[in-house]
Amino acid sequence: MTAVGDTVQSGPAMTNYITKNFRADLVVVHNLSEGLPPMGMWNEMQLHLDRYRAKFARHPIGKPGIMLVLSPSAEESRGWGEKEWHDFCWEFIREMDKVDEVYYKGKLHKVKPTNLASTQIFAGLHRDSKSGILHLHLLGNRIDMLGNINDAHFIGERAMKVSAIINRRRGWKDAMQIRGEHIRQIAGDCTDILRKMPEFHWWTYEAELKKRGYKVKLNRDSMGEVRGYSIKMGNSSYKASELGTDRRLLASRLYQTWVQLHREQVVEEYRKPARPQQDTKAPIITVPLLRKKNDSEESPVKSKPRRPLDAAVPQNVKRETQEMYHDSFGMDGIDYDLTIPMPVYQVMKEAVEVADGAAQTVNDVLRVAMLLFLNYVDAATTMAESAGGGGNIESGWGRKKDDDDDEWARRCACKANWLCKPMRRTYKR
């Protein structure tokens, strides 16, 4: 079970959300008149606040409501009816009123206990639209029935402390334990996806995670490179830095992790006992592609049947020869004959785009991207300027050690999009 606590400024909006205009099941209505409509309950709370407004004139109450969200798991609340939810809500309220100290950022803080048991409150039962798990929303008045204020300092930490107390009492899993299990599950799925990927692509990695029910957010910089990512499971989000214990799933290390996993697969192949052969020819083992900066297209490498276990595993094993894309054109009296692999061309074609108001065509932007891919930087800049674009390529920009052909092609396409944007010129008088 997890719990969240906070103060709310807009009581009417929270009242409508909790009650859903009386479509939600109200399991607790306390110190309020019977039979009131949703806004009638909040209006009665507001009247109670106005009665003691003068008492707190020197320190006005900016946020008049206390909101709590109680979320047991589906297993913990299985078979519950209205009575069980009612008793659970009051168990939480009684424990909440006992809290007089909390830990925050490693320090112990003394707090004034609340008096929710003697406060106007109501609680509505909600069902999550996606998972269908039931959870409880509670709204309470900041002023109790005795005219004293319900202290809301560290209200979120108090709710977490109470949830831990109830979890221990009922034998439920703690919130941190559940989070740890989720992190281990996500890390395991990420590693399994990397192990099954024949080639490393960010879009493949993202798509496979989504197939397993996760939501993925890639954080890219201005050049289109992935600098970080987060994975959402249910209502909880986990950064890549939280996954695993050796930080192998960070965005900057993900490609190297993929390489290492495929090396481990090759080692496992070598450890398998050699099968008896009918002839003297050595078996052919095709190793997954591990691309480097200047890799050329070659045929798969053949290994000997009884290779020692401690021998180095091949790192630069290439893919079979691919179909190539050719393009020839002239510019400034120079003829260019460009040739790139067809898969690389397809990646570029999907990534390039023409800015609004630009004079160039998609083919022009593609040629700029191809020139960048083949390290014709000056020619790419000249072609972009001739088509109405502008700007220079900053020093240090280029292919990185961990870029495969497709990733480098996508980066070149993003750079070509930027170079071909119409240049804004301003004139001073």
Tab-separated table of C-alpha atoms in Angstrom:
chain	number	residue	atom	x	y	z
A	1	MET	CA	0.000	0.000	0.000
A	2	THR	CA	1.182	3.490	-0.819
A	3	ALA	CA	-0.157	6.844	0.352
A	4	VAL	CA	0.205	10.427	-0.817
A	5	GLY	CA	-0.602	13.559	1.164
A	6	ASP	CA	-0.801	17.207	0.151
A	7	THR	CA	-2.678	20.456	0.705
A	8	VAL	CA	-5.094	21.787	-1.918
A	9	GLN	CA	-5.979	25.355	-2.781
A	10	SER	CA	-9.094	24.785	-4.891
A	11	GLY	CA	-11.585	22.997	-2.690
A	12	PRO	CA	-14.456	23.004	-5.229
A	13	ALA	CA	-12.311	21.439	-7.959
A	14	MET	CA	-11.031	18.705	-5.633
A	15	THR	CA	-14.571	18.058	-4.376
A	16	ASN	CA	-15.844	17.524	-7.915
A	17	TYR	CA	-12.900	15.231	-8.655
A	18	ILE	CA	-13.331	13.097	-5.521
A	19	THR	CA	-17.103	12.722	-5.779
A	20	LYS	CA	-17.259	12.708	-9.592
A	21	ASN	CA	-20.589	14.510	-9.213
A	22	PHE	CA	-21.853	11.744	-6.934
A	23	ARG	CA	-20.852	8.987	-9.343
A	24	ALA	CA	-18.107	7.859	-6.930
A	25	ASP	CA	-18.906	5.714	-3.886
A	26	LEU	CA	-18.543	7.802	-0.709
A	27	VAL	CA	-17.309	5.443	2.003
A	28	VAL	CA	-16.703	8.109	4.698
A	29	VAL	CA	-18.658	11.327	5.398
A	30	HIS	CA	-17.762	12.780	8.799
A	31	ASN	CA	-18.928	15.933	10.650
A	32	LEU	CA	-21.029	16.994	7.660
A	33	SER	CA	-24.804	17.187	7.292
A	34	GLU	CA	-26.508	14.187	5.746
A	35	GLY	CA	-27.789	14.193	2.194
A	36	LEU	CA	-25.673	17.080	0.932
A	37	PRO	CA	-24.687	17.229	-2.744
A	38	PRO	CA	-20.958	17.391	-3.531
A	39	MET	CA	-20.672	21.189	-3.590
A	40	GLY	CA	-22.952	21.377	-0.571
A	41	MET	CA	-20.327	19.449	1.436
A	42	TRP	CA	-17.578	21.845	0.416
A	43	ASN	CA	-19.812	24.892	1.076
A	44	GLU	CA	-20.362	23.628	4.615
A	45	MET	CA	-16.583	23.279	5.000
A	46	GLN	CA	-16.146	26.821	3.680
A	47	LEU	CA	-18.670	28.165	6.208
A	48	HIS	CA	-16.656	26.529	8.991
A	49	LEU	CA	-13.482	28.132	7.643
A	50	ASP	CA	-15.147	31.568	7.513
A	51	ARG	CA	-16.255	31.189	11.132
A	52	TYR	CA	-12.607	31.181	12.268
A	53	ARG	CA	-11.139	33.444	9.590
A	54	ALA	CA	-10.594	36.296	12.041
A	55	LYS	CA	-8.662	34.004	14.373
A	56	PHE	CA	-6.092	33.336	11.667
A	57	ALA	CA	-6.117	36.822	10.106
A	58	ARG	CA	-2.428	37.412	10.880
A	59	HIS	CA	-1.481	34.135	9.184
A	60	PRO	CA	-4.186	33.428	6.577
A	61	ILE	CA	-4.712	29.857	5.450
A	62	GLY	CA	-3.707	29.798	1.797
A	63	LYS	CA	-4.655	26.175	1.120
A	64	PRO	CA	-7.868	25.276	2.973
A	65	GLY	CA	-7.932	21.512	2.315
A	66	ILE	CA	-5.886	18.415	3.143
A	67	MET	CA	-5.900	15.715	0.476
A	68	LEU	CA	-4.885	12.075	1.023
A	69	VAL	CA	-4.743	9.289	-1.562
A	70	LEU	CA	-4.635	5.725	-0.215
A	71	SER	CA	-3.701	3.019	-2.733
A	72	PRO	CA	-3.613	-0.613	-1.634
A	73	SER	CA	-2.570	-3.080	-4.331
A	74	ALA	CA	-5.122	-5.262	-6.093
A	75	GLU	CA	-4.038	-8.288	-4.026
A	76	GLU	CA	-4.272	-6.364	-0.742
A	77	SER	CA	-7.809	-5.069	-1.406
A	78	ARG	CA	-9.191	-8.149	-3.147
A	79	GLY	CA	-12.737	-8.912	-1.981
A	80	TRP	CA	-13.188	-5.635	-0.094
A	81	GLY	CA	-16.638	-4.112	0.220
A	82	GLU	CA	-17.747	-0.721	1.478
A	83	LYS	CA	-17.298	-1.763	5.138
A	84	GLU	CA	-13.662	-2.849	4.602
A	85	TRP	CA	-12.824	0.406	2.817
A	86	HIS	CA	-14.575	2.382	5.588
A	87	ASP	CA	-12.581	0.610	8.306
A	88	PHE	CA	-9.341	0.953	6.359
A	89	CYS	CA	-9.900	4.701	5.938
A	90	TRP	CA	-10.488	5.202	9.656
A	91	GLU	CA	-7.451	3.089	10.527
A	92	PHE	CA	-5.353	5.442	8.414
A	93	ILE	CA	-6.930	8.565	9.973
A	94	ARG	CA	-6.280	7.360	13.536
A	95	GLU	CA	-2.647	6.567	12.743
A	96	MET	CA	-2.264	9.905	10.960
A	97	ASP	CA	-3.324	11.777	14.098
A	98	LYS	CA	-0.604	9.997	16.110
A	99	VAL	CA	2.351	11.126	13.990
A	100	ASP	CA	4.472	13.697	15.839
A	101	GLU	CA	7.825	13.275	14.086
A	102	VAL	CA	9.035	12.430	10.590
A	103	TYR	CA	12.337	11.898	8.837
A	104	TYR	CA	13.069	14.200	5.923
A	105	LYS	CA	16.375	14.198	4.045
A	106	GLY	CA	18.030	12.205	6.800
A	107	LYS	CA	16.940	14.540	9.622
A	108	LEU	CA	14.307	14.066	12.312
A	109	HIS	CA	11.638	16.782	12.391
A	110	LYS	CA	9.089	17.304	15.164
A	111	VAL	CA	5.577	18.064	13.886
A	112	LYS	CA	2.299	19.000	15.517
A	113	PRO	CA	-0.190	16.110	15.255
A	114	THR	CA	-3.303	16.569	13.145
A	115	ASN	CA	-6.847	16.141	14.445
A	116	LEU	CA	-8.539	14.576	11.436
A	117	ALA	CA	-10.790	12.445	13.640
A	118	SER	CA	-12.501	15.680	14.748
A	119	THR	CA	-12.534	17.352	11.330
A	120	GLN	CA	-14.977	17.652	8.452
A	121	ILE	CA	-13.892	15.000	5.952
A	122	PHE	CA	-15.288	12.884	3.145
A	123	ALA	CA	-13.682	10.096	1.110
A	124	GLY	CA	-14.597	8.689	-2.300
A	125	LEU	CA	-13.616	5.394	-3.885
A	126	HIS	CA	-12.046	5.590	-7.373
A	127	ARG	CA	-11.160	2.946	-9.911
A	128	ASP	CA	-8.073	3.425	-12.083
A	129	SER	CA	-9.161	3.763	-15.720
A	130	LYS	CA	-6.343	1.531	-17.049
A	131	SER	CA	-5.504	-0.991	-14.349
A	132	GLY	CA	-8.915	-1.060	-12.665
A	133	ILE	CA	-7.290	-0.961	-9.188
A	134	LEU	CA	-9.376	0.747	-6.518
A	135	HIS	CA	-7.964	3.603	-4.447
A	136	LEU	CA	-9.357	6.111	-1.967
A	137	HIS	CA	-9.361	9.923	-2.195
A	138	LEU	CA	-9.947	11.868	1.027
A	139	LEU	CA	-10.491	15.617	1.529
A	140	GLY	CA	-10.398	17.207	4.962
A	141	ASN	CA	-10.807	20.722	6.332
A	142	ARG	CA	-7.713	22.564	7.550
A	143	ILE	CA	-9.736	23.765	10.578
A	144	ASP	CA	-11.001	21.077	12.949
A	145	MET	CA	-14.314	21.240	14.815
A	146	LEU	CA	-12.597	22.884	17.824
A	147	GLY	CA	-11.365	25.796	15.733
A	148	ASN	CA	-7.724	24.692	15.646
A	149	ILE	CA	-5.671	24.366	12.499
A	150	ASN	CA	-4.590	20.965	11.206
A	151	ASP	CA	-0.844	21.325	10.786
A	152	ALA	CA	0.186	20.290	7.278
A	153	HIS	CA	3.969	20.507	7.553
A	154	PHE	CA	5.541	17.386	5.984
A	155	ILE	CA	2.058	16.058	5.211
A	156	GLY	CA	3.434	13.862	2.434
A	157	GLU	CA	6.102	12.346	4.708
A	158	ARG	CA	3.452	11.712	7.386
A	159	ALA	CA	1.298	9.806	4.881
A	160	MET	CA	4.288	7.683	3.846
A	161	LYS	CA	5.102	6.918	7.496
A	162	VAL	CA	1.519	5.847	8.217
A	163	SER	CA	1.459	3.629	5.122
A	164	ALA	CA	4.624	1.895	6.368
A	165	ILE	CA	3.027	1.325	9.792
A	166	ILE	CA	-0.129	-0.197	8.275
A	167	ASN	CA	1.907	-2.319	5.857
A	168	ARG	CA	3.854	-3.858	8.741
A	169	ARG	CA	0.699	-4.402	10.781
A	170	ARG	CA	-1.187	-6.123	7.971
A	171	GLY	CA	1.811	-7.950	6.525
A	172	TRP	CA	1.674	-6.017	3.263
A	173	LYS	CA	4.607	-5.087	1.073
A	174	ASP	CA	6.245	-1.763	1.817
A	175	ALA	CA	6.260	0.930	-0.875
A	176	MET	CA	10.060	0.780	-1.170
A	177	GLN	CA	9.927	-3.000	-1.455
A	178	ILE	CA	7.384	-2.726	-4.281
A	179	ARG	CA	9.524	-0.107	-5.994
A	180	GLY	CA	12.569	-2.346	-5.722
A	181	GLU	CA	10.673	-5.247	-7.302
A	182	HIS	CA	9.543	-3.001	-10.152
A	183	ILE	CA	13.100	-1.789	-10.748
A	184	ARG	CA	14.413	-5.355	-10.890
A	185	GLN	CA	11.639	-6.366	-13.289
A	186	ILE	CA	12.266	-3.419	-15.628
A	187	ALA	CA	16.042	-3.940	-15.553
A	188	GLY	CA	15.563	-7.617	-16.392
A	189	ASP	CA	13.266	-6.800	-19.316
A	190	CYS	CA	15.696	-4.167	-20.639
A	191	THR	CA	18.579	-6.643	-20.516
A	192	ASP	CA	16.491	-9.340	-22.199
A	193	ILE	CA	15.515	-6.944	-25.000
A	194	LEU	CA	19.140	-5.929	-25.577
A	195	ARG	CA	20.189	-9.575	-25.680
A	196	LYS	CA	17.582	-10.372	-28.352
A	197	MET	CA	18.302	-7.320	-30.550
A	198	PRO	CA	20.377	-8.379	-33.609
A	199	GLU	CA	21.437	-4.746	-34.071
A	200	PHE	CA	21.369	-1.772	-31.733
A	201	HIS	CA	18.783	0.900	-32.516
A	202	TRP	CA	17.100	3.237	-30.069
A	203	TRP	CA	13.764	2.943	-31.839
A	204	THR	CA	13.896	-0.860	-31.642
A	205	TYR	CA	14.733	-0.669	-27.938
A	206	GLU	CA	11.840	1.744	-27.352
A	207	ALA	CA	9.373	-0.304	-29.408
A	208	GLU	CA	10.206	-3.560	-27.623
A	209	LEU	CA	9.728	-1.919	-24.222
A	210	LYS	CA	6.323	-0.605	-25.301
A	211	LYS	CA	5.336	-4.105	-26.432
A	212	ARG	CA	5.893	-5.249	-22.840
A	213	GLY	CA	3.496	-2.634	-21.480
A	214	TYR	CA	5.918	0.128	-20.498
A	215	LYS	CA	5.834	3.792	-21.446
A	216	VAL	CA	9.190	5.155	-22.592
A	217	LYS	CA	10.338	8.772	-22.726
A	218	LEU	CA	13.582	9.498	-24.597
A	219	ASN	CA	15.323	12.764	-23.732
A	220	ARG	CA	17.152	14.106	-26.780
A	221	ASP	CA	19.425	17.113	-27.059
A	222	SER	CA	19.298	19.791	-29.769
A	223	MET	CA	21.252	17.513	-32.094
A	224	GLY	CA	18.785	14.650	-31.717
A	225	GLU	CA	21.038	12.443	-29.595
A	226	VAL	CA	19.522	10.474	-26.718
A	227	ARG	CA	20.981	11.794	-23.478
A	228	GLY	CA	18.695	9.984	-21.064
A	229	TYR	CA	15.429	8.114	-20.817
A	230	SER	CA	12.824	7.050	-18.312
A	231	ILE	CA	10.442	4.099	-18.181
A	232	LYS	CA	6.961	4.301	-16.685
A	233	MET	CA	5.344	1.236	-15.140
A	234	GLY	CA	1.801	1.833	-13.990
A	235	ASN	CA	1.758	5.233	-12.290
A	236	SER	CA	5.445	5.166	-11.325
A	237	SER	CA	8.308	6.443	-13.450
A	238	TYR	CA	11.891	5.169	-13.206
A	239	LYS	CA	14.978	6.896	-14.596
A	240	ALA	CA	17.644	4.874	-16.355
A	241	SER	CA	20.078	5.751	-13.552
A	242	GLU	CA	17.850	3.816	-11.110
A	243	LEU	CA	17.811	0.592	-13.116
A	244	GLY	CA	20.269	-2.071	-12.061
A	245	THR	CA	23.235	-1.711	-9.729
A	246	ASP	CA	26.115	-1.226	-12.193
A	247	ARG	CA	24.547	1.614	-14.273
A	248	ARG	CA	24.823	-0.519	-17.419
A	249	LEU	CA	21.436	0.724	-18.662
A	250	LEU	CA	22.343	4.417	-18.788
A	251	ALA	CA	21.793	6.023	-22.180
A	252	SER	CA	25.524	6.675	-22.559
A	253	ARG	CA	26.389	3.019	-21.792
A	254	LEU	CA	23.512	1.195	-23.420
A	255	TYR	CA	25.342	0.436	-26.674
A	256	GLN	CA	28.361	-0.971	-24.802
A	257	THR	CA	25.997	-3.105	-22.740
A	258	TRP	CA	24.490	-4.476	-25.962
A	259	VAL	CA	27.990	-5.264	-27.235
A	260	GLN	CA	28.918	-7.036	-24.003
A	261	LEU	CA	25.725	-9.106	-23.995
A	262	HIS	CA	26.391	-10.317	-27.511
A	263	ARG	CA	29.976	-11.169	-26.646
A	264	GLU	CA	28.612	-13.291	-23.806
A	265	GLN	CA	26.355	-15.073	-26.304
A	266	VAL	CA	29.343	-15.882	-28.500
A	267	VAL	CA	31.289	-17.242	-25.514
A	268	GLU	CA	28.335	-19.487	-24.659
A	269	GLU	CA	28.430	-20.832	-28.221
A	270	TYR	CA	32.118	-21.717	-27.791
A	271	ARG	CA	31.397	-23.494	-24.505
A	272	LYS	CA	28.925	-25.866	-26.106
A	273	PRO	CA	30.496	-29.263	-26.907
A	274	ALA	CA	31.341	-29.691	-30.557
A	275	ARG	CA	28.981	-31.991	-32.405
A	276	PRO	CA	30.520	-34.849	-34.449
A	277	GLN	CA	30.992	-33.767	-38.047
A	278	GLN	CA	30.489	-35.917	-41.102
A	279	ASP	CA	33.244	-34.126	-42.970
A	280	THR	CA	36.374	-32.212	-42.073
A	281	LYS	CA	34.933	-28.781	-42.798
A	282	ALA	CA	34.708	-26.386	-39.875
A	283	PRO	CA	31.223	-25.271	-38.791
A	284	ILE	CA	30.257	-21.684	-39.597
A	285	ILE	CA	29.295	-19.485	-36.645
A	286	THR	CA	27.631	-16.175	-37.523
A	287	VAL	CA	28.291	-13.607	-34.803
A	288	PRO	CA	25.992	-10.544	-34.330
A	289	LEU	CA	27.233	-7.352	-35.930
A	290	LEU	CA	29.338	-5.102	-33.720
A	291	ARG	CA	29.829	-2.023	-35.848
A	292	LYS	CA	32.715	0.385	-35.580
A	293	LYS	CA	33.388	3.722	-37.178
A	294	ASN	CA	35.153	2.566	-40.343
A	295	ASP	CA	33.628	-0.897	-40.748
A	296	SER	CA	33.239	-2.108	-44.329
A	297	GLU	CA	30.747	-4.683	-45.567
A	298	GLU	CA	32.268	-8.172	-45.484
A	299	SER	CA	31.044	-11.736	-45.227
A	300	PRO	CA	30.510	-13.458	-41.845
A	301	VAL	CA	33.640	-14.715	-40.104
A	302	LYS	CA	34.227	-18.476	-39.867
A	303	SER	CA	35.631	-19.882	-36.650
A	304	LYS	CA	37.442	-23.108	-35.912
A	305	PRO	CA	35.400	-25.928	-34.380
A	306	ARG	CA	37.476	-26.246	-31.173
A	307	ARG	CA	38.306	-22.671	-30.213
A	308	PRO	CA	39.859	-22.210	-26.711
A	309	LEU	CA	37.540	-20.635	-24.142
A	310	ASP	CA	40.024	-17.939	-23.123
A	311	ALA	CA	40.581	-16.733	-26.690
A	312	ALA	CA	39.441	-13.247	-27.604
A	313	VAL	CA	35.921	-13.038	-29.020
A	314	PRO	CA	35.727	-11.307	-32.430
A	315	GLN	CA	34.607	-7.666	-32.147
A	316	ASN	CA	34.424	-6.478	-35.750
A	317	VAL	CA	32.297	-9.156	-37.382
A	318	LYS	CA	30.351	-7.693	-40.286
A	319	ARG	CA	27.063	-8.178	-42.019
A	320	GLU	CA	26.750	-9.703	-45.452
A	321	THR	CA	26.942	-7.335	-48.408
A	322	GLN	CA	23.889	-5.056	-48.564
A	323	GLU	CA	22.129	-3.297	-51.417
A	324	MET	CA	23.654	0.141	-52.028
A	325	TYR	CA	22.070	3.483	-52.900
A	326	HIS	CA	23.807	5.722	-55.493
A	327	ASP	CA	23.327	9.425	-56.193
A	328	SER	CA	25.345	11.663	-58.551
A	329	PHE	CA	25.117	15.437	-58.923
A	330	GLY	CA	27.273	18.455	-59.625
A	331	MET	CA	27.860	21.546	-57.493
A	332	ASP	CA	30.238	24.477	-58.060
A	333	GLY	CA	31.898	22.653	-60.961
A	334	ILE	CA	32.572	19.514	-58.908
A	335	ASP	CA	30.895	16.176	-59.594
A	336	TYR	CA	29.872	14.111	-56.555
A	337	ASP	CA	29.163	10.386	-56.752
A	338	LEU	CA	27.711	9.280	-53.409
A	339	THR	CA	27.187	5.659	-52.409
A	340	ILE	CA	25.721	4.506	-49.076
A	341	PRO	CA	23.994	1.295	-47.901
A	342	MET	CA	20.291	1.168	-48.682
A	343	PRO	CA	19.283	0.687	-44.991
A	344	VAL	CA	21.225	3.842	-44.124
A	345	TYR	CA	19.433	5.734	-46.895
A	346	GLN	CA	16.064	4.580	-45.545
A	347	VAL	CA	16.974	5.819	-42.051
A	348	MET	CA	17.920	9.219	-43.479
A	349	LYS	CA	14.779	9.418	-45.580
A	350	GLU	CA	12.587	8.859	-42.527
A	351	ALA	CA	14.462	11.451	-40.457
A	352	VAL	CA	14.803	14.387	-42.873
A	353	GLU	CA	12.166	17.080	-43.078
A	354	VAL	CA	11.730	20.374	-44.918
A	355	ALA	CA	11.127	23.468	-42.804
A	356	ASP	CA	8.170	25.747	-43.514
A	357	GLY	CA	9.044	28.409	-46.045
A	358	ALA	CA	12.197	26.638	-47.177
A	359	ALA	CA	13.172	26.689	-50.862
A	360	GLN	CA	14.845	23.295	-50.907
A	361	THR	CA	13.188	19.930	-51.488
A	362	VAL	CA	13.401	16.704	-49.517
A	363	ASN	CA	15.976	15.469	-51.999
A	364	ASP	CA	18.172	18.517	-51.310
A	365	VAL	CA	18.093	17.854	-47.562
A	366	LEU	CA	18.852	14.177	-48.215
A	367	ARG	CA	21.913	15.101	-50.249
A	368	VAL	CA	23.177	17.350	-47.460
A	369	ALA	CA	22.712	14.458	-45.009
A	370	MET	CA	24.552	12.063	-47.335
A	371	LEU	CA	27.447	14.502	-47.698
A	372	LEU	CA	27.702	14.767	-43.924
A	373	PHE	CA	27.546	10.980	-43.609
A	374	LEU	CA	30.495	10.644	-46.011
A	375	ASN	CA	32.429	13.473	-44.258
A	376	TYR	CA	32.023	16.047	-47.058
A	377	VAL	CA	31.370	18.742	-44.448
A	378	ASP	CA	32.301	21.784	-46.559
A	379	ALA	CA	30.245	20.536	-49.489
A	380	ALA	CA	27.252	19.916	-47.199
A	381	THR	CA	27.483	23.465	-45.779
A	382	THR	CA	27.794	24.979	-49.251
A	383	MET	CA	24.812	23.057	-50.565
A	384	ALA	CA	22.673	24.067	-47.575
A	385	GLU	CA	23.569	27.749	-48.082
A	386	SER	CA	22.783	27.588	-51.803
A	387	ALA	CA	19.300	26.326	-50.951
A	388	GLY	CA	18.566	29.200	-48.561
A	389	GLY	CA	19.843	27.683	-45.337
A	390	GLY	CA	22.659	28.884	-43.184
A	391	GLY	CA	24.905	28.266	-40.242
A	392	ASN	CA	28.157	26.469	-39.698
A	393	ILE	CA	28.957	23.121	-38.126
A	394	GLU	CA	30.551	23.604	-34.742
A	395	SER	CA	33.945	22.146	-33.987
A	396	GLY	CA	33.884	18.724	-32.375
A	397	TRP	CA	30.749	17.600	-34.177
A	398	GLY	CA	31.170	14.286	-35.936
A	399	ARG	CA	30.805	10.566	-35.651
A	400	LYS	CA	31.300	9.141	-32.178
A	401	LYS	CA	32.990	5.901	-31.301
A	402	ASP	CA	29.775	4.175	-30.261
A	403	ASP	CA	27.728	5.331	-33.303
A	404	ASP	CA	26.746	2.567	-35.678
A	405	ASP	CA	25.852	3.389	-39.290
A	406	ASP	CA	22.147	3.890	-38.607
A	407	GLU	CA	22.650	6.094	-35.562
A	408	TRP	CA	25.234	8.170	-37.438
A	409	ALA	CA	22.815	8.466	-40.378
A	410	ARG	CA	20.040	9.718	-38.114
A	411	ARG	CA	22.341	12.305	-36.563
A	412	CYS	CA	23.428	13.485	-40.020
A	413	ALA	CA	19.770	13.819	-41.042
A	414	CYS	CA	18.983	15.919	-37.951
A	415	LYS	CA	21.997	18.121	-38.660
A	416	ALA	CA	20.931	18.493	-42.298
A	417	ASN	CA	17.463	19.598	-41.162
A	418	TRP	CA	19.076	22.297	-39.043
A	419	LEU	CA	21.479	23.442	-41.770
A	420	CYS	CA	18.720	23.728	-44.377
A	421	LYS	CA	16.385	25.848	-42.273
A	422	PRO	CA	15.826	29.303	-43.812
A	423	MET	CA	18.318	31.774	-42.372
A	424	ARG	CA	16.798	34.778	-40.601
A	425	ARG	CA	18.586	38.003	-41.426
A	426	THR	CA	18.253	41.280	-39.546
A	427	TYR	CA	19.467	44.637	-40.753
A	428	LYS	CA	20.485	47.566	-38.591
A	429	ARG	CA	19.960	51.101	-39.778
